[in-house]
Amino acid sequence: MEFCRIEDVKVDGIDSLINLCVPPAKRSDKLFVEGIKAKKEWAIESLKKFGSIAKIAYLDSRPAGLIQYQPKPKERLIEITCIFVPNKQDQRRGIGKALLRRLIEDANKPREFFNNEPALALVTWAFNVPGYYPQNEFYLKMGFKKVWEDDPFLLYYPLKNGYVYRPKEEGYNPQEEDRGKALIFYDPSCPFCIYFAEQIKRAIREVASDIPIRMINMFREREEIEKRGQVPYCAVNCKPIRAFFMDKERFQKEVKEAIGKA
């Protein structure tokens, strides 16, 4: 495999990171324009705080793949939010492996935001992209472990000998102000965030046309997240919606149940 180098993303490389995520045909779409803006704001502020949030692999001097992550200082963990090699001709050339190995190497170094200790583990929810190699299978081959035996997607890679990751059992804590409303929680570290939020909003409107909908930026509005505990991606009338919005029938069934229309 002949990629030239792997580099940490700096402020002047944020556009390259985004361009690896967003297909050229989508970059002028108003929803993606808004999502790209949100991601740039997240990236700039996160770089100031942590110094490193993503790495790019360059093949023949062009960006070919990325790995993106967010340190979790309170838990001494690094959450991998995305690993992606978009072009088919660049896949199965070891780019993903090289990116992950570089992150593991860096995660073993002491960091100020971890009280000058290395991370305890890498964690990820291995979502799969249709038409691409399953992420969970890739991570398992690279030595990751399942958090729960019956969940193939929530995975972790222990960096400290004997460490076992178990997420905090923190429930969703809806607020009285949420009653009679729909809340959409979106993560601006992904440039698809606004596009997906609008798809969710549309699916809700089809079965609850009059319900007020509030979108909450999970980075900008941390206080709103913290007071609600472990937030879902969507909640209606104080009830978390568990079905994925792309499973429209189940999603809308849960929405109707939440507002008492089922």
PDB file of C-alpha atoms in Angstrom:
ATOM      1  CA  MET A   1       0.000   0.000   0.000  1.00  0.00           C
ATOM      2  CA  GLU A   2       1.487   3.268  -1.172  1.00  0.00           C
ATOM      3  CA  PHE A   3      -0.186   6.108   0.674  1.00  0.00           C
ATOM      4  CA  CYS A   4       2.264   8.880   1.406  1.00  0.00           C
ATOM      5  CA  ARG A   5       1.400   9.883   4.930  1.00  0.00           C
ATOM      6  CA  ILE A   6      -1.128  10.195   7.740  1.00  0.00           C
ATOM      7  CA  GLU A   7      -1.613  13.651   9.202  1.00  0.00           C
ATOM      8  CA  ASP A   8      -3.562  15.091  12.101  1.00  0.00           C
ATOM      9  CA  VAL A   9      -6.209  17.499  10.858  1.00  0.00           C
ATOM     10  CA  LYS A  10      -5.462  21.144  11.679  1.00  0.00           C
ATOM     11  CA  VAL A  11      -7.639  24.187  11.077  1.00  0.00           C
ATOM     12  CA  ASP A  12      -6.393  24.552   7.506  1.00  0.00           C
ATOM     13  CA  GLY A  13      -7.281  20.903   6.824  1.00  0.00           C
ATOM     14  CA  ILE A  14     -10.913  20.987   7.960  1.00  0.00           C
ATOM     15  CA  ASP A  15     -12.165  21.399   4.377  1.00  0.00           C
ATOM     16  CA  SER A  16     -10.296  18.233   3.330  1.00  0.00           C
ATOM     17  CA  LEU A  17     -11.928  16.358   6.215  1.00  0.00           C
ATOM     18  CA  ILE A  18     -15.380  17.569   5.200  1.00  0.00           C
ATOM     19  CA  ASN A  19     -14.824  16.833   1.511  1.00  0.00           C
ATOM     20  CA  LEU A  20     -14.040  13.226   2.370  1.00  0.00           C
ATOM     21  CA  CYS A  21     -17.417  12.995   4.154  1.00  0.00           C
ATOM     22  CA  VAL A  22     -19.713  14.847   1.755  1.00  0.00           C
ATOM     23  CA  PRO A  23     -20.153  13.779  -1.894  1.00  0.00           C
ATOM     24  CA  PRO A  24     -19.467  16.625  -4.378  1.00  0.00           C
ATOM     25  CA  ALA A  25     -23.085  16.598  -5.585  1.00  0.00           C
ATOM     26  CA  LYS A  26     -24.328  17.398  -2.064  1.00  0.00           C
ATOM     27  CA  ARG A  27     -21.980  20.262  -1.173  1.00  0.00           C
ATOM     28  CA  SER A  28     -24.210  23.007  -2.593  1.00  0.00           C
ATOM     29  CA  ASP A  29     -27.429  21.595  -1.085  1.00  0.00           C
ATOM     30  CA  LYS A  30     -28.678  24.101   1.514  1.00  0.00           C
ATOM     31  CA  LEU A  31     -29.057  21.428   4.202  1.00  0.00           C
ATOM     32  CA  PHE A  32     -25.485  20.271   3.680  1.00  0.00           C
ATOM     33  CA  VAL A  33     -24.240  23.859   3.526  1.00  0.00           C
ATOM     34  CA  GLU A  34     -25.749  24.335   6.989  1.00  0.00           C
ATOM     35  CA  GLY A  35     -24.373  20.997   8.187  1.00  0.00           C
ATOM     36  CA  ILE A  36     -20.895  21.821   6.879  1.00  0.00           C
ATOM     37  CA  LYS A  37     -20.988  25.159   8.684  1.00  0.00           C
ATOM     38  CA  ALA A  38     -21.965  23.407  11.935  1.00  0.00           C
ATOM     39  CA  LYS A  39     -19.171  20.882  11.523  1.00  0.00           C
ATOM     40  CA  LYS A  40     -16.572  23.600  10.894  1.00  0.00           C
ATOM     41  CA  GLU A  41     -17.604  25.388  14.083  1.00  0.00           C
ATOM     42  CA  TRP A  42     -17.390  22.119  16.031  1.00  0.00           C
ATOM     43  CA  ALA A  43     -14.000  21.268  14.514  1.00  0.00           C
ATOM     44  CA  ILE A  44     -12.406  24.658  15.197  1.00  0.00           C
ATOM     45  CA  GLU A  45     -13.502  24.730  18.829  1.00  0.00           C
ATOM     46  CA  SER A  46     -12.617  21.063  19.415  1.00  0.00           C
ATOM     47  CA  LEU A  47      -9.146  21.553  17.939  1.00  0.00           C
ATOM     48  CA  LYS A  48      -8.562  24.435  20.351  1.00  0.00           C
ATOM     49  CA  LYS A  49      -9.603  22.243  23.260  1.00  0.00           C
ATOM     50  CA  PHE A  50      -8.032  18.893  22.361  1.00  0.00           C
ATOM     51  CA  GLY A  51      -5.473  19.584  19.640  1.00  0.00           C
ATOM     52  CA  SER A  52      -6.478  16.486  17.677  1.00  0.00           C
ATOM     53  CA  ILE A  53      -9.902  15.304  16.482  1.00  0.00           C
ATOM     54  CA  ALA A  54      -9.197  13.522  13.196  1.00  0.00           C
ATOM     55  CA  LYS A  55      -6.509  12.066  10.960  1.00  0.00           C
ATOM     56  CA  ILE A  56      -6.403  11.920   7.181  1.00  0.00           C
ATOM     57  CA  ALA A  57      -4.549   9.360   5.074  1.00  0.00           C
ATOM     58  CA  TYR A  58      -3.060  10.742   1.867  1.00  0.00           C
ATOM     59  CA  LEU A  59      -2.633   8.459  -1.124  1.00  0.00           C
ATOM     60  CA  ASP A  60      -0.519   9.893  -3.940  1.00  0.00           C
ATOM     61  CA  SER A  61      -0.780  13.286  -2.182  1.00  0.00           C
ATOM     62  CA  ARG A  62      -4.589  13.334  -2.188  1.00  0.00           C
ATOM     63  CA  PRO A  63      -6.908  12.745   0.797  1.00  0.00           C
ATOM     64  CA  ALA A  64      -8.113   9.144   0.657  1.00  0.00           C
ATOM     65  CA  GLY A  65      -9.488   8.258   4.093  1.00  0.00           C
ATOM     66  CA  LEU A  66     -10.250   9.618   7.533  1.00  0.00           C
ATOM     67  CA  ILE A  67     -10.697   8.645  11.129  1.00  0.00           C
ATOM     68  CA  GLN A  68     -12.512  11.110  13.389  1.00  0.00           C
ATOM     69  CA  TYR A  69     -12.759  10.979  17.173  1.00  0.00           C
ATOM     70  CA  GLN A  70     -13.692  12.914  20.319  1.00  0.00           C
ATOM     71  CA  PRO A  71     -11.867  12.667  23.654  1.00  0.00           C
ATOM     72  CA  LYS A  72     -14.135  12.111  26.663  1.00  0.00           C
ATOM     73  CA  PRO A  73     -12.069  13.608  29.520  1.00  0.00           C
ATOM     74  CA  LYS A  74     -14.387  12.610  32.390  1.00  0.00           C
ATOM     75  CA  GLU A  75     -14.262   8.953  31.370  1.00  0.00           C
ATOM     76  CA  ARG A  76     -10.680   8.990  30.015  1.00  0.00           C
ATOM     77  CA  LEU A  77     -11.924   7.529  26.745  1.00  0.00           C
ATOM     78  CA  ILE A  78     -11.600   8.381  23.071  1.00  0.00           C
ATOM     79  CA  GLU A  79     -14.778   7.902  21.071  1.00  0.00           C
ATOM     80  CA  ILE A  80     -14.306   7.106  17.383  1.00  0.00           C
ATOM     81  CA  THR A  81     -17.196   8.759  15.563  1.00  0.00           C
ATOM     82  CA  CYS A  82     -16.239   7.920  11.976  1.00  0.00           C
ATOM     83  CA  ILE A  83     -13.765   5.931   9.916  1.00  0.00           C
ATOM     84  CA  PHE A  84     -14.292   6.195   6.176  1.00  0.00           C
ATOM     85  CA  VAL A  85     -12.563   5.545   2.864  1.00  0.00           C
ATOM     86  CA  PRO A  86     -15.072   6.940   0.345  1.00  0.00           C
ATOM     87  CA  ASN A  87     -13.667   5.893  -3.034  1.00  0.00           C
ATOM     88  CA  LYS A  88     -14.015   2.259  -4.061  1.00  0.00           C
ATOM     89  CA  GLN A  89     -10.577   2.205  -5.719  1.00  0.00           C
ATOM     90  CA  ASP A  90      -8.958   3.165  -2.404  1.00  0.00           C
ATOM     91  CA  GLN A  91     -10.645   0.451  -0.358  1.00  0.00           C
ATOM     92  CA  ARG A  92      -9.000  -2.804   0.738  1.00  0.00           C
ATOM     93  CA  ARG A  93      -5.591  -1.146   0.535  1.00  0.00           C
ATOM     94  CA  GLY A  94      -4.950  -0.959   4.267  1.00  0.00           C
ATOM     95  CA  ILE A  95      -5.903   2.700   4.686  1.00  0.00           C
ATOM     96  CA  GLY A  96      -8.439   2.095   7.455  1.00  0.00           C
ATOM     97  CA  LYS A  97      -6.028  -0.182   9.313  1.00  0.00           C
ATOM     98  CA  ALA A  98      -3.230   2.382   9.086  1.00  0.00           C
ATOM     99  CA  LEU A  99      -5.491   5.169  10.380  1.00  0.00           C
ATOM    100  CA  LEU A 100      -6.713   3.095  13.313  1.00  0.00           C
ATOM    101  CA  ARG A 101      -3.205   1.923  14.227  1.00  0.00           C
ATOM    102  CA  ARG A 102      -1.976   5.521  14.254  1.00  0.00           C
ATOM    103  CA  LEU A 103      -4.848   6.526  16.543  1.00  0.00           C
ATOM    104  CA  ILE A 104      -4.086   3.624  18.905  1.00  0.00           C
ATOM    105  CA  GLU A 105      -0.448   4.715  18.990  1.00  0.00           C
ATOM    106  CA  ASP A 106      -1.424   8.300  19.853  1.00  0.00           C
ATOM    107  CA  ALA A 107      -4.060   7.229  22.401  1.00  0.00           C
ATOM    108  CA  ASN A 108      -1.350   5.457  24.414  1.00  0.00           C
ATOM    109  CA  LYS A 109       0.396   8.791  25.021  1.00  0.00           C
ATOM    110  CA  PRO A 110      -0.364  10.884  28.138  1.00  0.00           C
ATOM    111  CA  ARG A 111      -2.668  13.828  27.524  1.00  0.00           C
ATOM    112  CA  GLU A 112      -3.239  16.918  29.625  1.00  0.00           C
ATOM    113  CA  PHE A 113      -7.029  16.583  29.410  1.00  0.00           C
ATOM    114  CA  PHE A 114      -6.671  13.036  30.820  1.00  0.00           C
ATOM    115  CA  ASN A 115      -4.681  14.360  33.808  1.00  0.00           C
ATOM    116  CA  ASN A 116      -1.452  13.497  32.015  1.00  0.00           C
ATOM    117  CA  GLU A 117      -2.485   9.863  31.614  1.00  0.00           C
ATOM    118  CA  PRO A 118      -3.176   7.936  28.397  1.00  0.00           C
ATOM    119  CA  ALA A 119      -6.703   6.958  27.437  1.00  0.00           C
ATOM    120  CA  LEU A 120      -8.172   3.843  29.013  1.00  0.00           C
ATOM    121  CA  ALA A 121      -9.821   2.688  25.784  1.00  0.00           C
ATOM    122  CA  LEU A 122     -11.179   3.568  22.383  1.00  0.00           C
ATOM    123  CA  VAL A 123     -14.955   3.173  22.048  1.00  0.00           C
ATOM    124  CA  THR A 124     -17.186   3.308  19.010  1.00  0.00           C
ATOM    125  CA  TRP A 125     -20.661   2.634  17.735  1.00  0.00           C
ATOM    126  CA  ALA A 126     -19.868   0.928  14.439  1.00  0.00           C
ATOM    127  CA  PHE A 127     -22.611   2.159  12.111  1.00  0.00           C
ATOM    128  CA  ASN A 128     -22.569   0.601   8.666  1.00  0.00           C
ATOM    129  CA  VAL A 129     -22.791   2.411   5.327  1.00  0.00           C
ATOM    130  CA  PRO A 130     -24.671   0.511   2.578  1.00  0.00           C
ATOM    131  CA  GLY A 131     -22.292  -0.722  -0.103  1.00  0.00           C
ATOM    132  CA  TYR A 132     -19.217  -0.546   2.138  1.00  0.00           C
ATOM    133  CA  TYR A 133     -17.418  -3.155   4.246  1.00  0.00           C
ATOM    134  CA  PRO A 134     -19.241  -3.552   7.607  1.00  0.00           C
ATOM    135  CA  GLN A 135     -17.528  -1.374  10.203  1.00  0.00           C
ATOM    136  CA  ASN A 136     -18.238  -3.710  13.092  1.00  0.00           C
ATOM    137  CA  GLU A 137     -16.491  -6.579  11.301  1.00  0.00           C
ATOM    138  CA  PHE A 138     -13.507  -4.332  10.576  1.00  0.00           C
ATOM    139  CA  TYR A 139     -13.196  -3.274  14.212  1.00  0.00           C
ATOM    140  CA  LEU A 140     -13.526  -6.832  15.515  1.00  0.00           C
ATOM    141  CA  LYS A 141     -10.740  -7.951  13.182  1.00  0.00           C
ATOM    142  CA  MET A 142      -8.608  -5.108  14.563  1.00  0.00           C
ATOM    143  CA  GLY A 143      -8.974  -6.378  18.130  1.00  0.00           C
ATOM    144  CA  PHE A 144     -12.049  -4.531  19.383  1.00  0.00           C
ATOM    145  CA  LYS A 145     -14.415  -6.242  21.811  1.00  0.00           C
ATOM    146  CA  LYS A 146     -18.182  -6.181  22.122  1.00  0.00           C
ATOM    147  CA  VAL A 147     -19.469  -4.172  25.076  1.00  0.00           C
ATOM    148  CA  TRP A 148     -22.526  -6.441  25.241  1.00  0.00           C
ATOM    149  CA  GLU A 149     -22.579  -9.856  23.603  1.00  0.00           C
ATOM    150  CA  ASP A 150     -25.964  -9.248  21.986  1.00  0.00           C
ATOM    151  CA  ASP A 151     -24.988  -5.847  20.519  1.00  0.00           C
ATOM    152  CA  PRO A 152     -22.743  -6.195  17.437  1.00  0.00           C
ATOM    153  CA  PHE A 153     -22.170  -2.452  17.037  1.00  0.00           C
ATOM    154  CA  LEU A 154     -21.106  -1.021  20.420  1.00  0.00           C
ATOM    155  CA  LEU A 155     -17.400  -1.891  20.618  1.00  0.00           C
ATOM    156  CA  TYR A 156     -14.263  -0.952  22.536  1.00  0.00           C
ATOM    157  CA  TYR A 157     -10.501  -1.413  22.356  1.00  0.00           C
ATOM    158  CA  PRO A 158      -8.849  -1.540  25.805  1.00  0.00           C
ATOM    159  CA  LEU A 159      -5.566   0.329  26.074  1.00  0.00           C
ATOM    160  CA  LYS A 160      -4.999  -0.434  29.762  1.00  0.00           C
ATOM    161  CA  ASN A 161      -4.358  -4.067  30.598  1.00  0.00           C
ATOM    162  CA  GLY A 162      -7.464  -5.655  32.102  1.00  0.00           C
ATOM    163  CA  TYR A 163      -9.726  -2.670  31.425  1.00  0.00           C
ATOM    164  CA  VAL A 164     -13.352  -3.526  30.659  1.00  0.00           C
ATOM    165  CA  TYR A 165     -15.577  -0.770  29.302  1.00  0.00           C
ATOM    166  CA  ARG A 166     -19.137  -0.496  30.521  1.00  0.00           C
ATOM    167  CA  PRO A 167     -21.121   2.627  29.701  1.00  0.00           C
ATOM    168  CA  LYS A 168     -22.691   4.537  32.553  1.00  0.00           C
ATOM    169  CA  GLU A 169     -26.249   3.410  33.104  1.00  0.00           C
ATOM    170  CA  GLU A 170     -27.749   6.849  32.813  1.00  0.00           C
ATOM    171  CA  GLY A 171     -31.339   7.128  31.694  1.00  0.00           C
ATOM    172  CA  TYR A 172     -33.085   9.831  29.731  1.00  0.00           C
ATOM    173  CA  ASN A 173     -34.415  12.575  32.000  1.00  0.00           C
ATOM    174  CA  PRO A 174     -37.050  14.560  30.074  1.00  0.00           C
ATOM    175  CA  GLN A 175     -37.966  18.027  31.289  1.00  0.00           C
ATOM    176  CA  GLU A 176     -41.478  19.304  31.944  1.00  0.00           C
ATOM    177  CA  GLU A 177     -40.884  21.892  29.212  1.00  0.00           C
ATOM    178  CA  ASP A 178     -40.582  19.017  26.716  1.00  0.00           C
ATOM    179  CA  ARG A 179     -44.154  17.865  27.226  1.00  0.00           C
ATOM    180  CA  GLY A 180     -46.216  18.212  24.065  1.00  0.00           C
ATOM    181  CA  LYS A 181     -43.096  18.813  21.945  1.00  0.00           C
ATOM    182  CA  ALA A 182     -40.752  16.855  19.717  1.00  0.00           C
ATOM    183  CA  LEU A 183     -37.008  17.199  20.322  1.00  0.00           C
ATOM    184  CA  ILE A 184     -34.351  16.318  17.763  1.00  0.00           C
ATOM    185  CA  PHE A 185     -30.818  16.048  19.149  1.00  0.00           C
ATOM    186  CA  TYR A 186     -28.167  16.449  16.464  1.00  0.00           C
ATOM    187  CA  ASP A 187     -24.394  16.049  16.537  1.00  0.00           C
ATOM    188  CA  PRO A 188     -22.614  18.790  14.539  1.00  0.00           C
ATOM    189  CA  SER A 189     -19.449  16.689  14.218  1.00  0.00           C
ATOM    190  CA  CYS A 190     -21.215  15.082  11.227  1.00  0.00           C
ATOM    191  CA  PRO A 191     -21.975  17.267   8.177  1.00  0.00           C
ATOM    192  CA  PHE A 192     -25.067  15.129   7.516  1.00  0.00           C
ATOM    193  CA  CYS A 193     -26.572  16.302  10.826  1.00  0.00           C
ATOM    194  CA  ILE A 194     -28.958  18.941   9.432  1.00  0.00           C
ATOM    195  CA  TYR A 195     -30.003  16.750   6.508  1.00  0.00           C
ATOM    196  CA  PHE A 196     -30.854  13.876   8.862  1.00  0.00           C
ATOM    197  CA  ALA A 197     -32.611  16.228  11.299  1.00  0.00           C
ATOM    198  CA  GLU A 198     -34.821  17.492   8.480  1.00  0.00           C
ATOM    199  CA  GLN A 199     -35.681  13.912   7.483  1.00  0.00           C
ATOM    200  CA  ILE A 200     -36.688  13.200  11.074  1.00  0.00           C
ATOM    201  CA  LYS A 201     -38.717  16.410  11.229  1.00  0.00           C
ATOM    202  CA  ARG A 202     -40.556  15.504   8.018  1.00  0.00           C
ATOM    203  CA  ALA A 203     -41.386  12.007   9.287  1.00  0.00           C
ATOM    204  CA  ILE A 204     -42.795  13.488  12.518  1.00  0.00           C
ATOM    205  CA  ARG A 205     -44.861  16.095  10.654  1.00  0.00           C
ATOM    206  CA  GLU A 206     -46.542  13.382   8.578  1.00  0.00           C
ATOM    207  CA  VAL A 207     -48.201  11.917  11.682  1.00  0.00           C
ATOM    208  CA  ALA A 208     -48.199  14.921  14.051  1.00  0.00           C
ATOM    209  CA  SER A 209     -48.496  18.004  11.881  1.00  0.00           C
ATOM    210  CA  ASP A 210     -49.081  20.502  14.705  1.00  0.00           C
ATOM    211  CA  ILE A 211     -46.541  19.402  17.289  1.00  0.00           C
ATOM    212  CA  PRO A 212     -43.806  21.994  18.038  1.00  0.00           C
ATOM    213  CA  ILE A 213     -40.364  20.697  17.086  1.00  0.00           C
ATOM    214  CA  ARG A 214     -37.139  21.830  18.732  1.00  0.00           C
ATOM    215  CA  MET A 215     -33.680  20.990  17.363  1.00  0.00           C
ATOM    216  CA  ILE A 216     -30.899  20.809  19.957  1.00  0.00           C
ATOM    217  CA  ASN A 217     -27.229  21.087  18.971  1.00  0.00           C
ATOM    218  CA  MET A 218     -25.442  18.520  21.164  1.00  0.00           C
ATOM    219  CA  PHE A 219     -22.196  20.525  21.079  1.00  0.00           C
ATOM    220  CA  ARG A 220     -23.464  24.088  21.421  1.00  0.00           C
ATOM    221  CA  GLU A 221     -26.183  23.307  23.940  1.00  0.00           C
ATOM    222  CA  ARG A 222     -24.320  21.075  26.383  1.00  0.00           C
ATOM    223  CA  GLU A 223     -26.352  22.283  29.349  1.00  0.00           C
ATOM    224  CA  GLU A 224     -29.536  21.117  27.615  1.00  0.00           C
ATOM    225  CA  ILE A 225     -27.983  17.677  27.075  1.00  0.00           C
ATOM    226  CA  GLU A 226     -26.596  17.354  30.596  1.00  0.00           C
ATOM    227  CA  LYS A 227     -29.890  18.070  32.328  1.00  0.00           C
ATOM    228  CA  ARG A 228     -31.621  15.439  30.191  1.00  0.00           C
ATOM    229  CA  GLY A 229     -29.054  12.717  30.855  1.00  0.00           C
ATOM    230  CA  GLN A 230     -28.566  10.053  28.193  1.00  0.00           C
ATOM    231  CA  VAL A 231     -30.402  11.649  25.297  1.00  0.00           C
ATOM    232  CA  PRO A 232     -31.788   9.698  22.334  1.00  0.00           C
ATOM    233  CA  TYR A 233     -31.606  11.180  18.846  1.00  0.00           C
ATOM    234  CA  CYS A 234     -35.296  12.037  19.070  1.00  0.00           C
ATOM    235  CA  ALA A 235     -37.917  12.341  21.816  1.00  0.00           C
ATOM    236  CA  VAL A 236     -41.618  13.076  21.480  1.00  0.00           C
ATOM    237  CA  ASN A 237     -43.846  14.201  24.342  1.00  0.00           C
ATOM    238  CA  CYS A 238     -41.086  13.268  26.834  1.00  0.00           C
ATOM    239  CA  LYS A 239     -40.722   9.741  25.414  1.00  0.00           C
ATOM    240  CA  PRO A 240     -37.519   8.622  23.636  1.00  0.00           C
ATOM    241  CA  ILE A 241     -38.029   7.309  20.118  1.00  0.00           C
ATOM    242  CA  ARG A 242     -36.010   4.094  19.744  1.00  0.00           C
ATOM    243  CA  ALA A 243     -36.783   3.130  16.150  1.00  0.00           C
ATOM    244  CA  PHE A 244     -34.370   4.459  13.532  1.00  0.00           C
ATOM    245  CA  PHE A 245     -36.006   7.165  11.416  1.00  0.00           C
ATOM    246  CA  MET A 246     -35.149   5.338   8.183  1.00  0.00           C
ATOM    247  CA  ASP A 247     -37.425   2.535   9.392  1.00  0.00           C
ATOM    248  CA  LYS A 248     -40.289   4.902   8.774  1.00  0.00           C
ATOM    249  CA  GLU A 249     -43.143   2.596   9.704  1.00  0.00           C
ATOM    250  CA  ARG A 250     -41.736   1.748  13.152  1.00  0.00           C
ATOM    251  CA  PHE A 251     -40.537   5.305  13.728  1.00  0.00           C
ATOM    252  CA  GLN A 252     -43.933   6.841  13.023  1.00  0.00           C
ATOM    253  CA  LYS A 253     -45.670   4.147  15.071  1.00  0.00           C
ATOM    254  CA  GLU A 254     -43.573   5.172  18.105  1.00  0.00           C
ATOM    255  CA  VAL A 255     -44.300   8.857  17.467  1.00  0.00           C
ATOM    256  CA  LYS A 256     -48.039   8.187  17.358  1.00  0.00           C
ATOM    257  CA  GLU A 257     -47.820   6.137  20.556  1.00  0.00           C
ATOM    258  CA  ALA A 258     -45.943   8.969  22.256  1.00  0.00           C
ATOM    259  CA  ILE A 259     -48.652  11.521  21.451  1.00  0.00           C
ATOM    260  CA  GLY A 260     -51.522   9.125  22.155  1.00  0.00           C
ATOM    261  CA  LYS A 261     -52.666   8.613  18.578  1.00  0.00           C
ATOM    262  CA  ALA A 262     -51.882   4.899  18.302  1.00  0.00           C
TER     263      ALA A 262
END
